[in-house]
Backbone as JSON, one array per atom type, in Angstrom:
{
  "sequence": "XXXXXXXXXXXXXXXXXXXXXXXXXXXXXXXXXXXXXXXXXXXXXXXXXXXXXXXXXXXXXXXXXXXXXXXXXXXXXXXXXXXXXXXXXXXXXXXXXXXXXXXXXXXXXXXXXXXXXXXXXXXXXXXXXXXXXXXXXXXXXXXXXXXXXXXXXXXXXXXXXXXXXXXXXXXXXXXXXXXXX",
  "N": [[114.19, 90.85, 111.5], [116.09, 92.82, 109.68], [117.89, 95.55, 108.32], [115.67, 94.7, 105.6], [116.76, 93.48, 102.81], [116.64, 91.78, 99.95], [117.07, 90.38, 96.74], [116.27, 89.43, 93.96], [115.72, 87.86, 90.6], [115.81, 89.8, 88.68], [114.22, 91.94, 90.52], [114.14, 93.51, 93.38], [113.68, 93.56, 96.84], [113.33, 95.93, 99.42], [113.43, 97.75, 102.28], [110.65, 100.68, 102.7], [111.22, 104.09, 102.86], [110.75, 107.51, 103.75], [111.48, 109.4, 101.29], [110.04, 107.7, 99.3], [107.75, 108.0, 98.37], [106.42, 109.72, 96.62], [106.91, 107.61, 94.47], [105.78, 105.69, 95.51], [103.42, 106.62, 95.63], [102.77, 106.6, 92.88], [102.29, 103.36, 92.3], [100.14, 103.3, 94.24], [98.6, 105.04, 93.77], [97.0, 104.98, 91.64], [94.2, 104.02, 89.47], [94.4, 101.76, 87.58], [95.79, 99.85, 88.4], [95.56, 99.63, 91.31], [93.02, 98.65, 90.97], [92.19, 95.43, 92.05], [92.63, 95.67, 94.42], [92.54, 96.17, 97.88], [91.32, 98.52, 98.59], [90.57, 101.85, 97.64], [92.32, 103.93, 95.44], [94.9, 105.53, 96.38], [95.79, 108.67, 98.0], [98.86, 110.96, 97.42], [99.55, 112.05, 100.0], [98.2, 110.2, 101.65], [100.06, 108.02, 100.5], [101.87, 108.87, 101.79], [101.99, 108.36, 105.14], [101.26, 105.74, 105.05], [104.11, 104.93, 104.44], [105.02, 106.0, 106.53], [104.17, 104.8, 108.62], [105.27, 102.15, 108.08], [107.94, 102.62, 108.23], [107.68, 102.72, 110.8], [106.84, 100.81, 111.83], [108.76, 98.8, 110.59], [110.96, 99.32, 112.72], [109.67, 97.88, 114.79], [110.03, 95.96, 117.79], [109.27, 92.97, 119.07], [109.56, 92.48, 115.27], [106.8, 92.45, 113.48], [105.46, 93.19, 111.26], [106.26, 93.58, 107.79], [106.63, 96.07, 105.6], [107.55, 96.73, 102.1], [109.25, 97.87, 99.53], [109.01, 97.31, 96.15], [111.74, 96.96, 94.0], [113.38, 97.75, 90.8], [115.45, 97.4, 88.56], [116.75, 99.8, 90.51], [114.26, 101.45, 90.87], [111.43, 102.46, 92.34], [108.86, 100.33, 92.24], [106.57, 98.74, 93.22], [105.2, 97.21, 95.68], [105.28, 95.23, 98.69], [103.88, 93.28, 101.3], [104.83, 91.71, 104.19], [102.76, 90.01, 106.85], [102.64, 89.01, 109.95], [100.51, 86.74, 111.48], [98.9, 86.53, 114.27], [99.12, 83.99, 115.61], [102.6, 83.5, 115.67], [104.22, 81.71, 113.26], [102.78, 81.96, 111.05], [101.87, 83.83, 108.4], [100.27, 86.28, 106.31], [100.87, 87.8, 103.01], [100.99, 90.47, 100.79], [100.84, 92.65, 97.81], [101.52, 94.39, 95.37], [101.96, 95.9, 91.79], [102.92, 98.12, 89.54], [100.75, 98.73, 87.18], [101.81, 99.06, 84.55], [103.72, 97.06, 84.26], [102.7, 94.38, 84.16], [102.52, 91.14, 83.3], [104.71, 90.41, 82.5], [105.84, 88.42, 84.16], [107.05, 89.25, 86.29], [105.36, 89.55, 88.95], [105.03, 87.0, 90.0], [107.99, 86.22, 90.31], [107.99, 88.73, 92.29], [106.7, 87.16, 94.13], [107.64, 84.83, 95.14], [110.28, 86.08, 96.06], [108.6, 87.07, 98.76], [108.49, 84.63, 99.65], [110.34, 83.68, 99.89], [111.54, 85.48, 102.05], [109.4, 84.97, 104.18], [109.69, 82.27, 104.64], [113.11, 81.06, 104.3], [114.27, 83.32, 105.82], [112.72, 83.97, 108.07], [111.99, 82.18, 109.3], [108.85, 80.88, 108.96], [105.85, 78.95, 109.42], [103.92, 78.63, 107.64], [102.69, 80.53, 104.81], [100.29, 82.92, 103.51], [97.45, 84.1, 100.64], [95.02, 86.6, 100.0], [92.94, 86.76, 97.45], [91.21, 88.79, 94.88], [88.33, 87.48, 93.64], [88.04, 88.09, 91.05], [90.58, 88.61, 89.46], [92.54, 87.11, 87.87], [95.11, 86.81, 87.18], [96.46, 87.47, 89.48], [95.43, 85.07, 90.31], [97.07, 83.3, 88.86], [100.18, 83.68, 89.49], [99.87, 83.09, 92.13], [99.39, 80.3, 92.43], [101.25, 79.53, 90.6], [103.6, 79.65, 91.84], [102.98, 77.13, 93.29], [101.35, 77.73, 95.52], [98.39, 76.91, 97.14], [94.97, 76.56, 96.28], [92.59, 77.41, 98.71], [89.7, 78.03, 99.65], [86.83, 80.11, 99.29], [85.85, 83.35, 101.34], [83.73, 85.05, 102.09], [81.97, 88.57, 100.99], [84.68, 89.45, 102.36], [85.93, 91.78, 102.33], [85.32, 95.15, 103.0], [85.67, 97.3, 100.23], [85.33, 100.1, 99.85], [83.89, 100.95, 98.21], [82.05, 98.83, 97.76], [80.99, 95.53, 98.87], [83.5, 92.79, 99.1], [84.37, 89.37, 97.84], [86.63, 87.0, 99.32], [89.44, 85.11, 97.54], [91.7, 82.74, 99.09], [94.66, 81.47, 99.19], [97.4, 79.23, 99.84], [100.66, 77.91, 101.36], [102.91, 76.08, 102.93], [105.84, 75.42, 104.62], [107.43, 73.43, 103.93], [106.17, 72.21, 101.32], [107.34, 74.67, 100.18], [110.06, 74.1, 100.58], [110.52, 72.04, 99.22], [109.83, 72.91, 96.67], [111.84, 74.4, 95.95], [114.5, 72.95, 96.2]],
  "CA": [[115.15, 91.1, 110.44], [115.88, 94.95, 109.74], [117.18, 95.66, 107.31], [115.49, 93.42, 105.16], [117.39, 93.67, 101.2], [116.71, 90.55, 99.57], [117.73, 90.35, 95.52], [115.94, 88.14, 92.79], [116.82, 87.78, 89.32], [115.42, 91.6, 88.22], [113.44, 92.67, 91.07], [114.84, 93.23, 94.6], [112.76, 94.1, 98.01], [114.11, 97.03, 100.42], [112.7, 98.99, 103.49], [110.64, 101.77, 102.23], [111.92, 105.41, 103.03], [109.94, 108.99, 103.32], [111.4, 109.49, 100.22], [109.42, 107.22, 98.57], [106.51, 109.02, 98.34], [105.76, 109.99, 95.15], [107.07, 106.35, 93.86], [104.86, 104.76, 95.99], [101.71, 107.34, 94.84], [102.7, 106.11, 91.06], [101.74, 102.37, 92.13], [99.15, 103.18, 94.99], [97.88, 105.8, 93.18], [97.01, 104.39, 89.71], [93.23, 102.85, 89.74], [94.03, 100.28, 86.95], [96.72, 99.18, 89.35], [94.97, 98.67, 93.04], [91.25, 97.35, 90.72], [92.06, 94.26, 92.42], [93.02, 95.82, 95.67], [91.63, 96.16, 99.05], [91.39, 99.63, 98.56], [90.38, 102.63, 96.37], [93.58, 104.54, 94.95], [95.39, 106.78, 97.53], [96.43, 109.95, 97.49], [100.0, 111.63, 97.92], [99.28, 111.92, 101.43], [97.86, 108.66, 102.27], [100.92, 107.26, 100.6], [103.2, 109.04, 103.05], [101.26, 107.68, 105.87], [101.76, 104.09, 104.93], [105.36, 104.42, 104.36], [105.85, 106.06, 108.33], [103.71, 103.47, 109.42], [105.85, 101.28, 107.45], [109.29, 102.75, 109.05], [107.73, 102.44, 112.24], [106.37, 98.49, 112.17], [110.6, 98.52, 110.77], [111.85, 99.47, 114.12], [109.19, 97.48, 116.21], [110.8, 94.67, 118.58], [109.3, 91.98, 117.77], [108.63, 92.95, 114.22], [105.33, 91.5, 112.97], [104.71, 93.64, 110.17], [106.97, 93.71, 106.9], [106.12, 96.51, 104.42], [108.52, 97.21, 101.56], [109.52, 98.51, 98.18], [109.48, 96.05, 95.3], [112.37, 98.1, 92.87], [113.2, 97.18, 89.28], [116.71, 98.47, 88.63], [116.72, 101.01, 91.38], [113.49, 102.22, 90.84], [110.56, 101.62, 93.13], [107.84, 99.75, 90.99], [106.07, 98.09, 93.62], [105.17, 97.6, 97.14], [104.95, 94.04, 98.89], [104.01, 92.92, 102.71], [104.12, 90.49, 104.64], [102.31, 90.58, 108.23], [102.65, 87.59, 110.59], [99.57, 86.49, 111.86], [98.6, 86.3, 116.06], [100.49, 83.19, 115.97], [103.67, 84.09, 114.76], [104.38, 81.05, 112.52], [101.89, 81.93, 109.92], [102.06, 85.01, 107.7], [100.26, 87.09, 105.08], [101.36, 88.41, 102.08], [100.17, 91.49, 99.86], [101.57, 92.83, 96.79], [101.6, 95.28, 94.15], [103.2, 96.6, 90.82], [102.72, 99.08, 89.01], [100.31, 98.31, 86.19], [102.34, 98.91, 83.24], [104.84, 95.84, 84.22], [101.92, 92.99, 84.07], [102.58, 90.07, 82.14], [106.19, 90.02, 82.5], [106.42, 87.75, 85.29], [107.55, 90.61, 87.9], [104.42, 89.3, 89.72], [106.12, 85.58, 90.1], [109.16, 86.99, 91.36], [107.92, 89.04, 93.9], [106.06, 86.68, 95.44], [109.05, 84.46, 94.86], [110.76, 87.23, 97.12], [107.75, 87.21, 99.85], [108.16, 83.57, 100.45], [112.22, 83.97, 100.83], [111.43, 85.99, 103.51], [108.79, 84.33, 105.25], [110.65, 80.71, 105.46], [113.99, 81.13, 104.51], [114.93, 84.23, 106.78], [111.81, 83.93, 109.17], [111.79, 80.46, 109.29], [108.0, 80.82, 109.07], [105.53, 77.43, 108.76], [102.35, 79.04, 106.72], [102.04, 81.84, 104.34], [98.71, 83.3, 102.85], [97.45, 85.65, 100.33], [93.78, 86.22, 99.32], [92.99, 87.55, 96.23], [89.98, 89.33, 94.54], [87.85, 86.25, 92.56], [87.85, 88.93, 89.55], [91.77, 88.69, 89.18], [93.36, 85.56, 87.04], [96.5, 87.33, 86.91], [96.91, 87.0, 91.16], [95.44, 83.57, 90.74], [97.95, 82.24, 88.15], [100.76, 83.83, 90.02], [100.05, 82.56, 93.32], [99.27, 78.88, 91.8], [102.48, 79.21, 89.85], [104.64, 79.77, 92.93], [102.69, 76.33, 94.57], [100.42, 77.93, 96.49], [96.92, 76.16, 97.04], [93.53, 77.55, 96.73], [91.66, 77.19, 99.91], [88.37, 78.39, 99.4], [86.61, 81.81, 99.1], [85.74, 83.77, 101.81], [82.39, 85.62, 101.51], [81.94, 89.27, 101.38], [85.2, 89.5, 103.04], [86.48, 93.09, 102.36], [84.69, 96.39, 102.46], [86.44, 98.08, 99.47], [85.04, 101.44, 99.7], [82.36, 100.88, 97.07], [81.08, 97.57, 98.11], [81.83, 94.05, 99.52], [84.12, 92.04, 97.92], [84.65, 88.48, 98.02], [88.18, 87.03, 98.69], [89.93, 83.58, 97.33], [92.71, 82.34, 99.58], [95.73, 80.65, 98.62], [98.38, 79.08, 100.6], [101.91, 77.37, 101.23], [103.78, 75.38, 103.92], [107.16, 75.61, 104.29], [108.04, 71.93, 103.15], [106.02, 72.63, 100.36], [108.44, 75.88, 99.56], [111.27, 73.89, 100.28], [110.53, 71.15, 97.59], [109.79, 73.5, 95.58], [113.12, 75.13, 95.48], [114.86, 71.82, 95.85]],
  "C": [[115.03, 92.56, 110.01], [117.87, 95.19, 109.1], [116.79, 95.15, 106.12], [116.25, 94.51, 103.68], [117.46, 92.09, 100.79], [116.62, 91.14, 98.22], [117.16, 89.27, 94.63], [116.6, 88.4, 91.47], [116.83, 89.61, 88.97], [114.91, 92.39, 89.32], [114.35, 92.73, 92.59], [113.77, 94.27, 95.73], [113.38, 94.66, 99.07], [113.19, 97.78, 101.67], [112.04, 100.19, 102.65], [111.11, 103.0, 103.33], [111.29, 106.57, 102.73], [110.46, 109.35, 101.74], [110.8, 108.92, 99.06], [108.37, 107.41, 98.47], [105.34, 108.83, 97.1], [105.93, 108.36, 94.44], [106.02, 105.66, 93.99], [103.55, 105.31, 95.45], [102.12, 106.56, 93.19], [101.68, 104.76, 91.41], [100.06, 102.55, 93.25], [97.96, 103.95, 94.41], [97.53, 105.87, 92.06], [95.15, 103.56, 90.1], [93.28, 101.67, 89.06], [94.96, 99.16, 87.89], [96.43, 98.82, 90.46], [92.99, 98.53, 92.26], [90.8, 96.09, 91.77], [92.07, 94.29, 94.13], [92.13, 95.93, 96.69], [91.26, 97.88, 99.54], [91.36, 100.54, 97.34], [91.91, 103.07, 96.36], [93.7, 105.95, 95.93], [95.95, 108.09, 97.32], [97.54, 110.03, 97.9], [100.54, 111.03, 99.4], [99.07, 110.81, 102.27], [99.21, 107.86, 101.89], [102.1, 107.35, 101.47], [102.87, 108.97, 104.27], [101.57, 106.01, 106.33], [102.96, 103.89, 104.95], [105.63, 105.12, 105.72], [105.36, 105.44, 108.91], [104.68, 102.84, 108.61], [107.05, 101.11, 108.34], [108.95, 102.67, 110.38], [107.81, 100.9, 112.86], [108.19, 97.86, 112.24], [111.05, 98.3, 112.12], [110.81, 98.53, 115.54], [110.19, 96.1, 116.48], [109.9, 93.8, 119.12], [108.55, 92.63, 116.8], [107.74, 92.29, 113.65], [104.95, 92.28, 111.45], [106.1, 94.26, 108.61], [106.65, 94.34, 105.89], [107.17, 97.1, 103.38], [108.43, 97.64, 100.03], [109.85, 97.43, 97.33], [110.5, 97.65, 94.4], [112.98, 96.76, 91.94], [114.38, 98.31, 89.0], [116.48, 99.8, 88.94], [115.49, 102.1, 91.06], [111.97, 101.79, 91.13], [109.44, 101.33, 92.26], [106.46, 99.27, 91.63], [105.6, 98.46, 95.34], [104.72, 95.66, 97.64], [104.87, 94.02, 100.32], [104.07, 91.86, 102.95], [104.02, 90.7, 106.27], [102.11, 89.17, 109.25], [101.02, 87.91, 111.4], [99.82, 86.1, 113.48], [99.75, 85.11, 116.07], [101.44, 83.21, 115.05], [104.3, 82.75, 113.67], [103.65, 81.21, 111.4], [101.63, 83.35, 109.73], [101.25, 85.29, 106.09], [100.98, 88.02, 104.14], [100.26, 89.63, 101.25], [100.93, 91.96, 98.77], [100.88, 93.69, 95.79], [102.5, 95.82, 92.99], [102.55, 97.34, 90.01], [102.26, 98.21, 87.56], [101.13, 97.85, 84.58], [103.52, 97.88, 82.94], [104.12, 95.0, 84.11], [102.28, 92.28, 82.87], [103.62, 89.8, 82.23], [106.8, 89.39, 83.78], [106.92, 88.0, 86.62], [106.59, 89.98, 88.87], [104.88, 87.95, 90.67], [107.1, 86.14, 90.66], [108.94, 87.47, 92.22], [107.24, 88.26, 95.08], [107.13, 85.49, 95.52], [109.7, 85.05, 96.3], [109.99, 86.99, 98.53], [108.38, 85.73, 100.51], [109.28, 83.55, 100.66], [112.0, 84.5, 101.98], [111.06, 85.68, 104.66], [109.49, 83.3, 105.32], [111.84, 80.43, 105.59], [114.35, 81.71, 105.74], [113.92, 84.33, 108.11], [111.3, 82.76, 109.92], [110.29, 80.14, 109.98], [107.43, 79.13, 108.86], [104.51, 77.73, 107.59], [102.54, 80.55, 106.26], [100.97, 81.72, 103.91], [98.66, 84.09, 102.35], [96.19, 84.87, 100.34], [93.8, 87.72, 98.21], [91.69, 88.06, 96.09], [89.59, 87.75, 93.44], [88.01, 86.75, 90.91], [89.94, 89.33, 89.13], [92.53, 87.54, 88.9], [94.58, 85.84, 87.13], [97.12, 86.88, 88.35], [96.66, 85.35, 91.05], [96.77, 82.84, 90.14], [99.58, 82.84, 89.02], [101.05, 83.0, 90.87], [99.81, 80.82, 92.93], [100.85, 78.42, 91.37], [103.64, 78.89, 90.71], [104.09, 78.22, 93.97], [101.98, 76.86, 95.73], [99.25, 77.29, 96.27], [95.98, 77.23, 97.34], [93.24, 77.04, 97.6], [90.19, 77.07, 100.36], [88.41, 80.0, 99.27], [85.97, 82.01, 100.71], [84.92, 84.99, 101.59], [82.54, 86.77, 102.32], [83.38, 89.17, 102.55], [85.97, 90.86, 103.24], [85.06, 93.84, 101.89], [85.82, 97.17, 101.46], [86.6, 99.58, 99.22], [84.17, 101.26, 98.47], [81.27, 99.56, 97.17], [81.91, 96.42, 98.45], [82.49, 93.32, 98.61], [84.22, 90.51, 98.39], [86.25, 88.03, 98.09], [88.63, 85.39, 98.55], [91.14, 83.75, 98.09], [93.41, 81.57, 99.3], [96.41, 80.73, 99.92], [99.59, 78.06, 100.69], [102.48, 77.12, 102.44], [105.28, 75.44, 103.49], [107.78, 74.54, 103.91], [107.51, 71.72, 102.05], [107.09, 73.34, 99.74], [109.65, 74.92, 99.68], [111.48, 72.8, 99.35], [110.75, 71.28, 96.54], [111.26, 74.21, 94.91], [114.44, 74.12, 95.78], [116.46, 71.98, 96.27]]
}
C-alpha cells in the first residue's frame, strides 16, 4: 500500500517526507517524549536518516516496513510504524507523540490508526507492540484498544544506558473486527 493516508477523528497517518525533519526532531528529539522509548533522543541528523530510510522501505516491493507521520491538523505531532514480521501475517507496531499531547487520547487513536492498517488494508492476522514496564500510559492505551498482555520479555532492549525490560501486548484480527463491530 503506497501511499498510505488513512484519517481518524483528529489525527491522520501520511508517508513521511525529507521535509519533515525538524517536525520529526520536535517528537524524536524531546527526552520526556522517547523516556519510554527504545532509544535515547536523536539528533537533527539522525532524524533525517530515519525519514530516508523511511522513504526508501515506502518504495520497497514487497513493502514490509511502514514508517509514518502521525499529524494533528496538518501538523506532524507524531511518528507511528508498523513492520511486518518474517512471516508476513503478523506485524509490529511503534508509536510516538509528542509529549505535550498526553492524556488527550491522541495515543488511542493512533493506535486505532495502526490497527486500520494492519487488518483492514493489509489484511494482516497478528499485531504486536511491547512496551517499557515503567509506562501505564502505553499500557492503558494498548489494553484500551483490546490488545492482550502477553508476558514480559527480560532485558529485552539495550537502550543506550542499560537493559530494559519489555511487556508485550497483542491482537488478532477477529478480535479487531469485534471490536469495531
Amino acid at each position: 500500500m503506497f501511499p498510505v493516508s488513512l484519517n481518524g477523528r483528529v489525527l491522520s497517518l501520511r508517508e513521511l517526507a525529507p521535509s519533515d525533519t525538524e517536525a520529526l526532531h520536535q517528537v524524536y528529539g524531546d527526552a520526556k517524549t522517547v523516556e519510554h522509548l527504545s532509544f535515547t533522543p536523536r539528533t537533527v541528523d539522525q532524524c533525517a536518516v530515519i525519514i530516508d530510510s523511511a522513504v526508501s522501505a515506502a518504495g520497497a516491493d514487497p513493502r514490509s516496513i511502514y514508517m509514518l507521520a502521525v499529524e494533528l491538523q496538518d501538523e506532524l505531532v507524531g511518528a507511528a510504524r508498523l513492520a511486518l514480521d518474517e512471516r508476513p501475517h503478523s506485524a509490529q507496531i511503534g508509536f510516538a507523540l509528542r509529549h505535550d499531547l498526553w492524556g488527550l487520547g491522541l495515543g488511542t487513536e493512533l493506535v486505532q490508526l495502526l490497527l486500520r492498517l494492519g487488518f483492514a488494508e493489509l489484511r494482516l492476522a497478528r499485531i504486536w507492540g511491547a512496551r517499557s514496564p515503567e509506562n501505564p500510559a502505553s499500557q492503558a492505551v494498548m489494553n484500551g484498544v483490546g490488545m492482550i498482555e502477553e508476558g514480559r520479555i527480560r532485558r529485552h532492549l539495550w537502550t543506550g544506558i542499560a537493559w530494559r525490560d519489555s511487556i508485550v501486548h497483542s491482537i488478532l484480527s477477529d478480535e479487531w473486527t469485534e471490536r469495531e463491530g
